[in-house]
Amino acid sequence: MKTFYSENHRLHFPQAELSGGQFVTPFERPSRVEYVLNRLKERGFSDIEKPAEADLEPARRLLDPGYLDFLQTAWADWKAEGMAGEIIAANVPARGMHLDRVPANIDGKVGYYCHASETAMTAGTWAAACSSLASAQAAQRHVAAGASAAFALCRPPGHHATRDQYGGYCFLNNAAIVAQMMRDGGADRVAVLDVDFHHGNGTQDIFYGRGDVLFASLHGAPQDAYPYFIGYADETGKGDGDGANINYPMPPGTGYAVWAEALENAIARIGDWGADALVLSLGVDAYKEDPISFFKLDSPDFIDMGQRIARLSLPTVICMEGGYAIEAVGINTVNVLEGFENA
């Protein structure tokens, strides 16, 4: 399986994340990728290619134009206002406030376009987000050219980015944009399977009213886990998308036996729905020692996960999402790839 990866992910490295009432080094940091790269090479996944530049046209068809403009100019606007530090949202629209009016001041704009203040932006964030998207797009093109699967080692991740908001360490929704590219390339029905511990709220937001993209997410129950306000089982889509959104929220302490039952159900639903292609949002933060999750999957479980998903026998683009147990993130990620390849 070929991997696509850009060194430009390093341009995004905020020095602060608000966690537990204090500023800490972000859990989503460049070293995550180094562990994955090292493990890929150790296990013989040596076909690693640098992608071409990102094509923003598919993103423009999915995302709010004002949001994309904001991402591109936020840092310059922030500095022009005399702000000394990194971009962190301090003001957000709450119930009863206007959600239809974008502030002119950059401090207000940041709050308008952000849904989680743990996610900071730096001078290199936009370039890094584009390089992450470029890896996903290169993987999609490789699969479209005939490969059965490809791995996009994306950083920053993408599945929490909605059509008009960033958060959860995500700025551009790589999986959603790849799914759209698959549709544009001739796939009648595309499934996005999200196995990250945290609900893929951004992907759900983008496709919730569409019937041509099925979204299935296995995640921590929203009453207990970020993003808290979305990801319930009764969210099944609307309009043309009614029935094309499937959530599997699970409680603290969930182990692989229960988790795998949900996965099997999702795989069956994808098969019955008649998907022509698959995008896998691969987060490995369901791991038992992840610092910001509460599932109990062990490293061998990720091999079995990959084997089960491969049985769909669909052209598959795998996009890296979360996973914050740094020393295990490479092992768990490559375990999924090996399980998939050896199914």
XYZ file of C-alpha atoms in Angstrom:
343
model
C 0.000 0.000 0.000
C 1.360 3.382 -0.992
C 1.607 6.238 1.523
C 1.342 9.929 0.718
C 2.913 12.369 3.138
C 4.161 15.957 3.243
C 6.874 17.360 5.499
C 4.951 20.646 5.534
C 2.815 19.338 8.381
C 5.637 20.635 10.618
C 4.612 24.210 9.794
C 1.687 23.757 12.185
C 2.901 23.356 15.763
C 1.035 25.512 18.272
C 2.848 25.754 21.580
C -0.260 25.867 23.724
C -3.498 23.972 24.184
C -6.039 24.771 26.885
C -6.640 21.485 28.708
C -7.907 20.936 32.235
C -7.754 24.629 33.002
C -4.110 25.074 32.039
C -2.015 25.513 28.935
C -0.164 22.360 27.877
C 1.773 21.200 24.842
C -0.895 20.156 22.332
C -1.729 16.464 22.191
C -1.822 16.856 18.393
C 1.858 17.492 17.699
C 4.369 16.805 14.890
C 5.989 13.854 16.680
C 2.800 11.817 16.141
C 3.698 11.593 12.472
C 7.310 10.636 13.150
C 6.212 7.542 15.065
C 3.925 6.527 12.203
C 6.629 7.101 9.584
C 9.184 5.083 11.544
C 6.761 2.195 11.975
C 5.818 2.238 8.300
C 9.461 1.819 7.343
C 10.069 -0.858 9.993
C 7.183 -2.932 8.644
C 8.102 -2.609 4.980
C 5.732 0.140 3.902
C 8.553 1.920 2.128
C 6.594 3.333 -0.830
C 6.124 6.854 0.514
C 5.514 9.731 -1.872
C 5.347 13.493 -1.453
C 2.082 14.872 -2.900
C 1.667 17.708 -5.343
C 0.079 20.916 -4.082
C -3.504 20.812 -2.852
C -6.337 21.460 -5.275
C -8.789 23.700 -3.442
C -11.537 23.469 -6.060
C -13.242 20.429 -4.475
C -13.030 22.185 -1.098
C -14.718 25.267 -2.516
C -17.654 23.154 -3.664
C -18.147 21.746 -0.159
C -17.128 24.489 2.236
C -18.308 27.986 3.063
C -16.361 30.548 0.953
C -16.069 32.939 3.881
C -14.554 30.191 6.023
C -11.924 29.352 3.416
C -11.055 33.037 3.056
C -10.756 33.302 6.829
C -8.338 30.369 7.047
C -6.081 31.889 4.412
C -5.900 35.374 5.939
C -6.420 34.759 9.668
C -2.773 34.945 10.686
C -2.071 38.148 8.762
C -5.263 39.737 10.116
C -4.407 38.610 13.655
C -0.963 40.153 13.491
C -2.260 43.320 11.840
C -4.477 43.801 14.893
C -1.387 43.718 17.107
C -2.017 40.298 18.665
C 1.202 38.932 20.185
C 0.476 35.225 20.571
C -1.086 32.348 18.699
C -4.693 32.486 17.479
C -6.992 31.130 20.173
C -10.747 31.689 20.215
C -11.875 33.752 23.206
C -15.365 34.809 22.111
C -17.959 32.493 20.585
C -21.606 33.035 19.570
C -23.892 31.496 22.179
C -27.629 30.798 22.315
C -29.614 33.946 21.652
C -26.798 35.660 19.736
C -26.542 36.295 16.003
C -25.202 33.327 14.074
C -25.813 34.983 10.704
C -23.479 37.985 11.034
C -19.721 37.605 10.721
C -17.734 40.114 12.825
C -15.263 42.407 11.070
C -12.701 42.282 13.873
C -10.371 39.273 13.693
C -10.939 38.384 17.355
C -14.652 38.053 16.611
C -14.037 36.213 13.360
C -11.926 33.610 15.124
C -14.784 32.896 17.532
C -17.316 32.774 14.714
C -15.346 30.235 12.696
C -14.151 28.102 15.651
C -16.077 25.466 17.615
C -13.379 24.347 20.067
C -10.892 26.705 21.707
C -8.293 23.999 22.356
C -7.289 24.390 18.710
C -4.791 27.197 18.149
C -3.530 28.558 14.839
C -0.026 29.720 13.931
C 1.721 31.343 10.991
C 2.063 27.978 9.255
C -1.358 26.498 9.946
C -2.917 27.207 6.565
C 0.087 25.827 4.645
C 0.114 22.706 6.823
C -3.626 22.163 6.389
C -3.205 22.426 2.624
C -0.343 19.925 2.691
C -2.529 17.522 4.684
C -5.285 17.866 2.105
C -2.739 17.381 -0.681
C -1.744 14.001 0.796
C -5.378 12.904 0.917
C -5.988 14.054 -2.639
C -2.895 12.266 -3.913
C -4.106 9.063 -2.248
C -7.513 9.477 -3.897
C -5.951 9.945 -7.331
C -3.804 6.859 -6.807
C -6.878 4.779 -6.019
C -8.807 6.328 -8.906
C -5.970 5.202 -11.186
C -6.517 1.596 -10.175
C -4.900 0.920 -6.800
C -7.099 -0.958 -4.356
C -6.126 1.282 -1.435
C -3.796 4.101 -0.400
C -2.836 5.703 2.909
C -2.756 9.475 3.411
C -0.640 10.338 6.439
C -2.548 13.541 7.084
C -1.567 16.098 9.657
C -3.313 18.187 10.831
C -6.277 15.801 10.862
C -9.608 16.789 9.339
C -12.783 15.054 10.496
C -13.824 17.697 13.057
C -13.713 20.514 10.487
C -17.240 21.392 9.359
C -18.260 23.341 6.290
C -17.623 26.600 8.145
C -15.778 25.900 11.413
C -12.480 24.520 12.664
C -11.805 22.738 15.957
C -10.640 19.436 17.389
C -7.230 20.123 15.772
C -8.882 20.124 12.308
C -9.106 22.841 9.635
C -9.913 21.196 6.293
C -11.986 18.020 6.237
C -9.733 15.735 4.206
C -12.079 12.728 4.305
C -15.074 14.727 3.136
C -13.170 16.361 0.307
C -11.828 12.978 -0.826
C -15.358 11.548 -0.742
C -16.501 14.402 -2.970
C -13.619 13.720 -5.352
C -14.697 10.078 -5.532
C -18.216 11.191 -6.420
C -16.861 13.573 -9.047
C -14.776 10.708 -10.422
C -17.781 8.515 -11.091
C -18.597 6.678 -7.855
C -22.378 6.771 -7.445
C -22.254 6.097 -3.719
C -19.375 6.727 -1.354
C -19.164 5.595 2.272
C -17.104 7.362 4.922
C -16.309 5.098 7.879
C -14.916 6.966 10.884
C -13.222 4.819 13.547
C -11.636 7.674 15.477
C -12.618 7.730 19.168
C -14.135 11.187 18.734
C -17.247 11.662 16.620
C -16.586 12.952 13.110
C -18.880 15.935 13.547
C -17.414 17.803 10.606
C -18.034 14.999 8.145
C -21.557 14.538 9.466
C -22.203 18.272 9.100
C -21.032 18.350 5.502
C -23.046 15.354 4.273
C -26.045 15.306 6.625
C -28.516 16.337 3.942
C -27.087 14.195 1.141
C -28.064 10.691 0.119
C -25.044 9.923 -2.064
C -22.518 9.788 0.793
C -23.086 7.460 3.734
C -21.388 8.462 6.980
C -20.851 5.942 9.798
C -19.014 6.860 12.994
C -17.926 4.737 15.985
C -17.140 7.013 18.912
C -17.388 7.911 22.570
C -20.920 8.796 23.649
C -21.367 12.575 23.308
C -22.696 12.995 26.841
C -19.234 11.893 28.002
C -16.838 12.821 25.201
C -15.863 15.637 22.841
C -17.455 17.059 20.743
C -20.272 16.629 23.307
C -23.133 18.252 21.414
C -23.407 15.920 18.427
C -23.014 12.224 17.620
C -26.172 10.703 19.082
C -27.690 7.558 17.588
C -30.900 9.346 16.608
C -29.010 11.621 14.185
C -29.782 9.759 10.971
C -29.687 12.475 8.305
C -32.266 14.814 6.861
C -33.969 15.304 3.508
C -32.176 13.345 0.816
C -29.739 12.194 3.483
C -32.329 10.577 5.731
C -30.904 7.174 6.676
C -27.422 7.932 5.328
C -25.968 8.963 8.683
C -25.229 6.244 11.245
C -23.763 6.927 14.682
C -22.503 4.311 17.134
C -21.943 6.144 20.438
C -20.413 3.920 23.135
C -19.814 4.462 26.863
C -16.623 4.752 28.909
C -14.719 1.488 29.259
C -15.902 0.004 25.961
C -13.653 -2.890 24.952
C -13.006 -4.446 21.579
C -15.730 -7.104 21.718
C -18.478 -4.484 21.952
C -16.664 -2.075 19.639
C -16.216 -4.785 16.994
C -19.946 -5.541 17.056
C -20.581 -1.926 16.146
C -17.958 -2.137 13.410
C -19.571 -5.255 11.950
C -22.930 -3.509 11.916
C -21.429 -0.494 10.162
C -19.701 -2.720 7.590
C -22.961 -4.547 6.914
C -24.835 -1.268 6.522
C -22.217 0.025 4.082
C -22.440 -3.184 2.067
C -26.239 -3.219 2.027
C -26.288 0.447 1.006
C -24.294 -0.380 -2.091
C -21.203 1.789 -1.676
C -18.890 1.969 -4.677
C -15.934 3.388 -2.740
C -14.781 3.883 0.841
C -13.019 6.613 2.774
C -11.662 5.450 6.138
C -11.142 8.177 8.729
C -8.463 6.341 10.684
C -8.037 7.578 14.204
C -6.301 5.206 16.602
C -7.294 7.021 19.788
C -9.654 4.199 20.767
C -6.449 2.671 22.183
C -6.597 1.807 25.893
C -3.757 4.169 26.885
C -4.774 7.188 24.838
C -4.693 10.264 27.100
C -7.900 11.850 25.786
C -10.204 8.863 25.231
C -11.884 6.157 27.286
C -12.131 3.066 25.081
C -10.029 -0.015 25.825
C -8.793 -1.330 22.471
C -5.382 -3.001 22.521
C -2.779 -2.955 19.735
C -3.672 -6.397 18.258
C -7.288 -5.235 17.949
C -6.243 -2.761 15.287
C -4.988 -5.623 13.095
C -8.380 -7.277 13.316
C -10.050 -3.937 12.610
C -8.137 -3.615 9.346
C -8.994 -7.179 8.348
C -12.701 -6.617 8.909
C -12.793 -3.354 6.946
C -10.895 -4.919 4.029
C -13.663 -7.468 3.570
C -15.795 -4.721 2.054
C -13.507 -5.069 -1.011
C -13.998 -1.440 -2.000
C -11.532 1.052 -3.469
C -10.342 2.658 -0.245
C -8.604 5.879 0.746
C -7.370 5.852 4.342
C -6.961 9.286 5.917
C -5.072 9.674 9.188
C -7.062 11.354 11.950
C -6.365 11.146 15.708
C -4.300 9.051 18.077
C -2.443 10.664 20.970
C -0.686 7.861 22.865
C 2.453 9.002 21.084
C 4.661 5.944 21.472
C 1.868 3.589 20.337
C 0.380 5.661 17.525
C 2.735 4.204 14.910
C 2.184 0.616 15.996
C -1.599 0.950 16.057
C -1.818 2.812 12.758
C 0.365 0.352 10.866
C -1.457 -2.565 12.485
C -4.631 -1.390 10.744
C -2.799 -1.126 7.407
C -1.247 -4.575 7.807
C -4.576 -6.119 8.775
C -6.172 -4.482 5.745
C -3.474 -5.677 3.351
C -3.340 -9.210 4.711
C -7.083 -9.825 4.957
